[in-house]
Tab-separated table of N, CA and C in Angstrom:
chain	number	residue	atom	x	y	z
V	1	MET	N	-20.047	9.487	-7.727
V	1	MET	CA	-18.666	9.652	-7.292
V	1	MET	C	-18.470	11.085	-6.815
V	2	SER	N	-17.662	11.237	-5.819
V	2	SER	CA	-17.383	12.542	-5.233
V	2	SER	C	-16.626	13.433	-6.202
V	3	ARG	N	-16.850	14.717	-6.091
V	3	ARG	CA	-16.081	15.659	-6.904
V	3	ARG	C	-14.733	15.949	-6.260
V	4	PHE	N	-14.558	15.468	-5.045
V	4	PHE	CA	-13.295	15.639	-4.346
V	4	PHE	C	-12.332	14.511	-4.697
V	5	LYS	N	-11.051	14.839	-4.713
V	5	LYS	CA	-10.014	13.840	-4.938
V	5	LYS	C	-9.122	13.823	-3.708
V	6	PHE	N	-8.745	12.639	-3.295
V	6	PHE	CA	-7.942	12.492	-2.096
V	6	PHE	C	-6.624	11.805	-2.409
V	7	SER	N	-5.618	12.160	-1.634
V	7	SER	CA	-4.310	11.529	-1.785
V	7	SER	C	-3.919	10.878	-0.470
V	8	VAL	N	-2.919	10.037	-0.551
V	8	VAL	CA	-2.447	9.292	0.609
V	8	VAL	C	-0.939	9.122	0.467
V	9	GLY	N	-0.265	8.955	1.582
V	9	GLY	CA	1.176	8.712	1.552
V	9	GLY	C	1.488	7.294	1.969
V	10	PRO	N	2.537	6.703	1.436
V	10	PRO	CA	2.872	5.328	1.791
V	10	PRO	C	3.184	5.167	3.275
V	11	TRP	N	3.567	6.239	3.946
V	11	TRP	CA	3.856	6.168	5.386
V	11	TRP	C	2.580	5.971	6.207
V	12	ASN	N	1.395	6.174	5.582
V	12	ASN	CA	0.130	5.947	6.280
V	12	ASN	C	-0.108	4.464	6.567
V	13	VAL	N	0.620	3.602	5.874
V	13	VAL	CA	0.561	2.164	6.129
V	13	VAL	C	1.894	1.810	6.763
V	14	HIS	N	1.865	1.599	8.053
V	14	HIS	CA	3.093	1.407	8.805
V	14	HIS	C	3.890	0.208	8.283
V	15	ALA	N	5.159	0.277	8.472
V	15	ALA	CA	6.058	-0.765	7.967
V	15	ALA	C	5.855	-2.123	8.629
V	16	GLY	N	5.146	-2.176	9.740
V	16	GLY	CA	4.875	-3.468	10.365
V	16	GLY	C	5.415	-3.626	11.763
V	17	ALA	N	6.255	-2.697	12.189
V	17	ALA	CA	6.815	-2.776	13.532
V	17	ALA	C	6.641	-1.435	14.233
V	18	ASP	N	6.337	-1.506	15.498
V	18	ASP	CA	6.225	-0.317	16.329
V	18	ASP	C	7.621	0.084	16.783
V	19	SER	N	7.849	1.352	16.941
V	19	SER	CA	9.155	1.831	17.401
V	19	SER	C	9.535	1.251	18.761
V	20	TYR	N	8.534	0.856	19.534
V	20	TYR	CA	8.777	0.397	20.895
V	20	TYR	C	8.514	-1.093	21.089
V	21	GLY	N	8.376	-1.816	20.013
V	21	GLY	CA	8.086	-3.230	20.162
V	21	GLY	C	8.437	-4.019	18.922
V	22	PRO	N	8.155	-5.297	18.952
V	22	PRO	CA	8.486	-6.172	17.823
V	22	PRO	C	7.495	-5.993	16.667
V	23	ALA	N	7.854	-6.547	15.546
V	23	ALA	CA	6.979	-6.511	14.369
V	23	ALA	C	5.668	-7.225	14.669
V	24	THR	N	4.578	-6.677	14.141
V	24	THR	CA	3.262	-7.292	14.329
V	24	THR	C	2.754	-7.934	13.046
V	25	ARG	N	3.395	-7.627	11.942
V	25	ARG	CA	3.046	-8.224	10.657
V	25	ARG	C	4.223	-8.004	9.716
V	26	GLN	N	4.184	-8.684	8.579
V	26	GLN	CA	5.240	-8.486	7.586
V	26	GLN	C	5.054	-7.132	6.919
V	27	GLU	N	6.172	-6.545	6.507
V	27	GLU	CA	6.129	-5.245	5.836
V	27	GLU	C	5.393	-5.378	4.501
V	28	ILE	N	4.652	-4.352	4.127
V	28	ILE	CA	3.913	-4.326	2.866
V	28	ILE	C	4.744	-3.529	1.866
V	29	SER	N	4.948	-4.085	0.687
V	29	SER	CA	5.778	-3.424	-0.316
V	29	SER	C	5.086	-2.168	-0.850
V	30	LEU	N	5.879	-1.254	-1.391
V	30	LEU	CA	5.331	-0.034	-1.979
V	30	LEU	C	4.357	-0.384	-3.105
V	31	GLU	N	4.694	-1.379	-3.897
V	31	GLU	CA	3.821	-1.784	-5.001
V	31	GLU	C	2.449	-2.238	-4.488
V	32	GLU	N	2.440	-3.015	-3.438
V	32	GLU	CA	1.174	-3.486	-2.864
V	32	GLU	C	0.384	-2.325	-2.264
V	33	LYS	N	1.072	-1.403	-1.610
V	33	LYS	CA	0.404	-0.222	-1.073
V	33	LYS	C	-0.268	0.574	-2.190
V	34	ILE	N	0.456	0.770	-3.286
V	34	ILE	CA	-0.094	1.539	-4.405
V	34	ILE	C	-1.337	0.856	-4.967
V	35	LYS	N	-1.300	-0.454	-5.117
V	35	LYS	CA	-2.471	-1.194	-5.602
V	35	LYS	C	-3.660	-0.999	-4.675
V	36	LYS	N	-3.421	-1.102	-3.373
V	36	LYS	CA	-4.499	-0.946	-2.385
V	36	LYS	C	-5.042	0.479	-2.388
V	37	PHE	N	-4.159	1.465	-2.509
V	37	PHE	CA	-4.608	2.856	-2.549
V	37	PHE	C	-5.561	3.074	-3.718
V	38	ALA	N	-5.229	2.508	-4.870
V	38	ALA	CA	-6.099	2.637	-6.049
V	38	ALA	C	-7.439	1.957	-5.795
V	39	GLN	N	-7.405	0.764	-5.216
V	39	GLN	CA	-8.642	0.030	-4.919
V	39	GLN	C	-9.525	0.795	-3.936
V	40	MET	N	-8.915	1.540	-3.045
V	40	MET	CA	-9.663	2.292	-2.045
V	40	MET	C	-10.208	3.609	-2.591
V	41	GLY	N	-9.819	3.970	-3.808
V	41	GLY	CA	-10.371	5.157	-4.444
V	41	GLY	C	-9.558	6.427	-4.333
V	42	PHE	N	-8.326	6.327	-3.861
V	42	PHE	CA	-7.489	7.520	-3.818
V	42	PHE	C	-7.123	7.931	-5.235
V	43	ALA	N	-6.893	9.239	-5.442
V	43	ALA	CA	-6.538	9.761	-6.753
V	43	ALA	C	-5.030	9.913	-6.931
V	44	ALA	N	-4.319	10.098	-5.821
V	44	ALA	CA	-2.895	10.387	-5.916
V	44	ALA	C	-2.158	9.849	-4.698
V	45	VAL	N	-0.839	9.755	-4.846
V	45	VAL	CA	0.031	9.323	-3.760
V	45	VAL	C	1.037	10.443	-3.508
V	46	GLN	N	1.223	10.789	-2.246
V	46	GLN	CA	2.194	11.806	-1.847
V	46	GLN	C	3.506	11.115	-1.454
V	47	PHE	N	4.607	11.731	-1.810
V	47	PHE	CA	5.910	11.192	-1.443
V	47	PHE	C	6.747	12.278	-0.794
V	48	HIS	N	7.616	11.900	0.115
V	48	HIS	CA	8.600	12.818	0.678
V	48	HIS	C	9.821	12.019	1.107
V	49	ASP	N	10.843	12.742	1.481
V	49	ASP	CA	12.101	12.123	1.894
V	49	ASP	C	12.553	11.115	0.832
V	50	ASP	N	12.735	9.865	1.236
V	50	ASP	CA	13.204	8.862	0.281
V	50	ASP	C	12.155	7.773	0.049
V	51	ASP	N	10.872	8.163	0.020
V	51	ASP	CA	9.798	7.192	-0.222
V	51	ASP	C	9.932	6.510	-1.587
V	52	VAL	N	10.319	7.271	-2.596
V	52	VAL	CA	10.395	6.727	-3.954
V	52	VAL	C	11.699	5.973	-4.171
V	53	VAL	N	12.784	6.530	-3.702
V	53	VAL	CA	14.097	5.895	-3.864
V	53	VAL	C	14.766	5.813	-2.488
V	54	PRO	N	14.511	4.710	-1.765
V	54	PRO	CA	15.171	4.555	-0.462
V	54	PRO	C	16.694	4.611	-0.611
V	55	ASP	N	17.346	5.179	0.372
V	55	ASP	CA	18.811	5.344	0.343
V	55	ASP	C	19.262	6.136	-0.880
V	56	ILE	N	18.507	7.162	-1.211
V	56	ILE	CA	18.731	7.949	-2.429
V	56	ILE	C	20.166	8.477	-2.532
V	57	ASN	N	20.801	8.765	-1.413
V	57	ASN	CA	22.161	9.308	-1.439
V	57	ASN	C	23.206	8.315	-1.927
V	58	ASN	N	22.813	7.058	-2.031
V	58	ASN	CA	23.747	6.035	-2.497
V	58	ASN	C	23.630	5.762	-3.991
V	59	TYR	N	22.826	6.562	-4.697
V	59	TYR	CA	22.609	6.348	-6.131
V	59	TYR	C	23.139	7.516	-6.942
V	60	THR	N	23.489	7.220	-8.174
V	60	THR	CA	23.847	8.284	-9.108
V	60	THR	C	22.557	8.932	-9.615
V	61	GLU	N	22.687	10.057	-10.272
V	61	GLU	CA	21.511	10.731	-10.823
V	61	GLU	C	20.772	9.824	-11.797
V	62	GLU	N	21.490	9.121	-12.620
V	62	GLU	CA	20.858	8.223	-13.600
V	62	GLU	C	20.139	7.072	-12.904
V	63	GLU	N	20.750	6.503	-11.872
V	63	GLU	CA	20.109	5.420	-11.119
V	63	GLU	C	18.834	5.908	-10.427
V	64	ILE	N	18.863	7.132	-9.914
V	64	ILE	CA	17.675	7.712	-9.277
V	64	ILE	C	16.544	7.819	-10.285
V	65	LYS	N	16.866	8.264	-11.486
V	65	LYS	CA	15.843	8.385	-12.539
V	65	LYS	C	15.238	7.028	-12.878
V	66	VAL	N	16.060	6.005	-12.932
V	66	VAL	CA	15.568	4.653	-13.230
V	66	VAL	C	14.633	4.175	-12.121
V	67	GLU	N	15.056	4.333	-10.874
V	67	GLU	CA	14.236	3.887	-9.744
V	67	GLU	C	12.934	4.682	-9.662
V	68	ALA	N	12.997	5.986	-9.857
V	68	ALA	CA	11.788	6.819	-9.843
V	68	ALA	C	10.859	6.427	-10.988
V	69	GLY	N	11.426	6.055	-12.125
V	69	GLY	CA	10.623	5.611	-13.259
V	69	GLY	C	9.830	4.356	-12.954
V	70	LYS	N	10.404	3.475	-12.152
V	70	LYS	CA	9.690	2.248	-11.751
V	70	LYS	C	8.460	2.593	-10.915
V	71	VAL	N	8.596	3.555	-10.013
V	71	VAL	CA	7.459	3.963	-9.185
V	71	VAL	C	6.418	4.668	-10.042
V	72	LYS	N	6.862	5.505	-10.970
V	72	LYS	CA	5.934	6.179	-11.883
V	72	LYS	C	5.138	5.148	-12.676
V	73	ALA	N	5.785	4.079	-13.114
V	73	ALA	CA	5.092	3.016	-13.851
V	73	ALA	C	4.041	2.330	-12.979
V	74	MET	N	4.355	2.139	-11.690
V	74	MET	CA	3.365	1.539	-10.761
V	74	MET	C	2.154	2.458	-10.622
V	75	LEU	N	2.412	3.760	-10.480
V	75	LEU	CA	1.312	4.725	-10.360
V	75	LEU	C	0.466	4.704	-11.626
V	76	ASP	N	1.111	4.772	-12.774
V	76	ASP	CA	0.395	4.767	-14.056
V	76	ASP	C	-0.447	3.496	-14.220
V	77	ALA	N	0.099	2.359	-13.853
V	77	ALA	CA	-0.595	1.080	-14.002
V	77	ALA	C	-1.842	1.008	-13.132
V	78	ASN	N	-1.864	1.814	-12.078
V	78	ASN	CA	-3.005	1.797	-11.153
V	78	ASN	C	-3.863	3.051	-11.239
V	79	GLY	N	-3.600	3.882	-12.233
V	79	GLY	CA	-4.414	5.076	-12.458
V	79	GLY	C	-4.248	6.148	-11.393
V	80	LEU	N	-3.082	6.216	-10.785
V	80	LEU	CA	-2.816	7.196	-9.740
V	80	LEU	C	-1.829	8.247	-10.224
V	81	TYR	N	-1.877	9.400	-9.584
V	81	TYR	CA	-0.935	10.490	-9.882
V	81	TYR	C	0.132	10.526	-8.827
């Protein structure tokens, strides 16, 4: 095994539609992406903007913590950081 560790962002797996055309496949859920990232050997997942809590501005601080906790549980279940 490599001594290097690699990370990936969920945006690396496109949502399924091109900005200039129709959808080419169904969108892949964040949970499925995380499972695949682990299977592919990534060590960590990078997040930015509202990757963890979509529409974050519509949630209270407590709701944000709950939603972020769900993503943390997905990462933990798949051995990712």
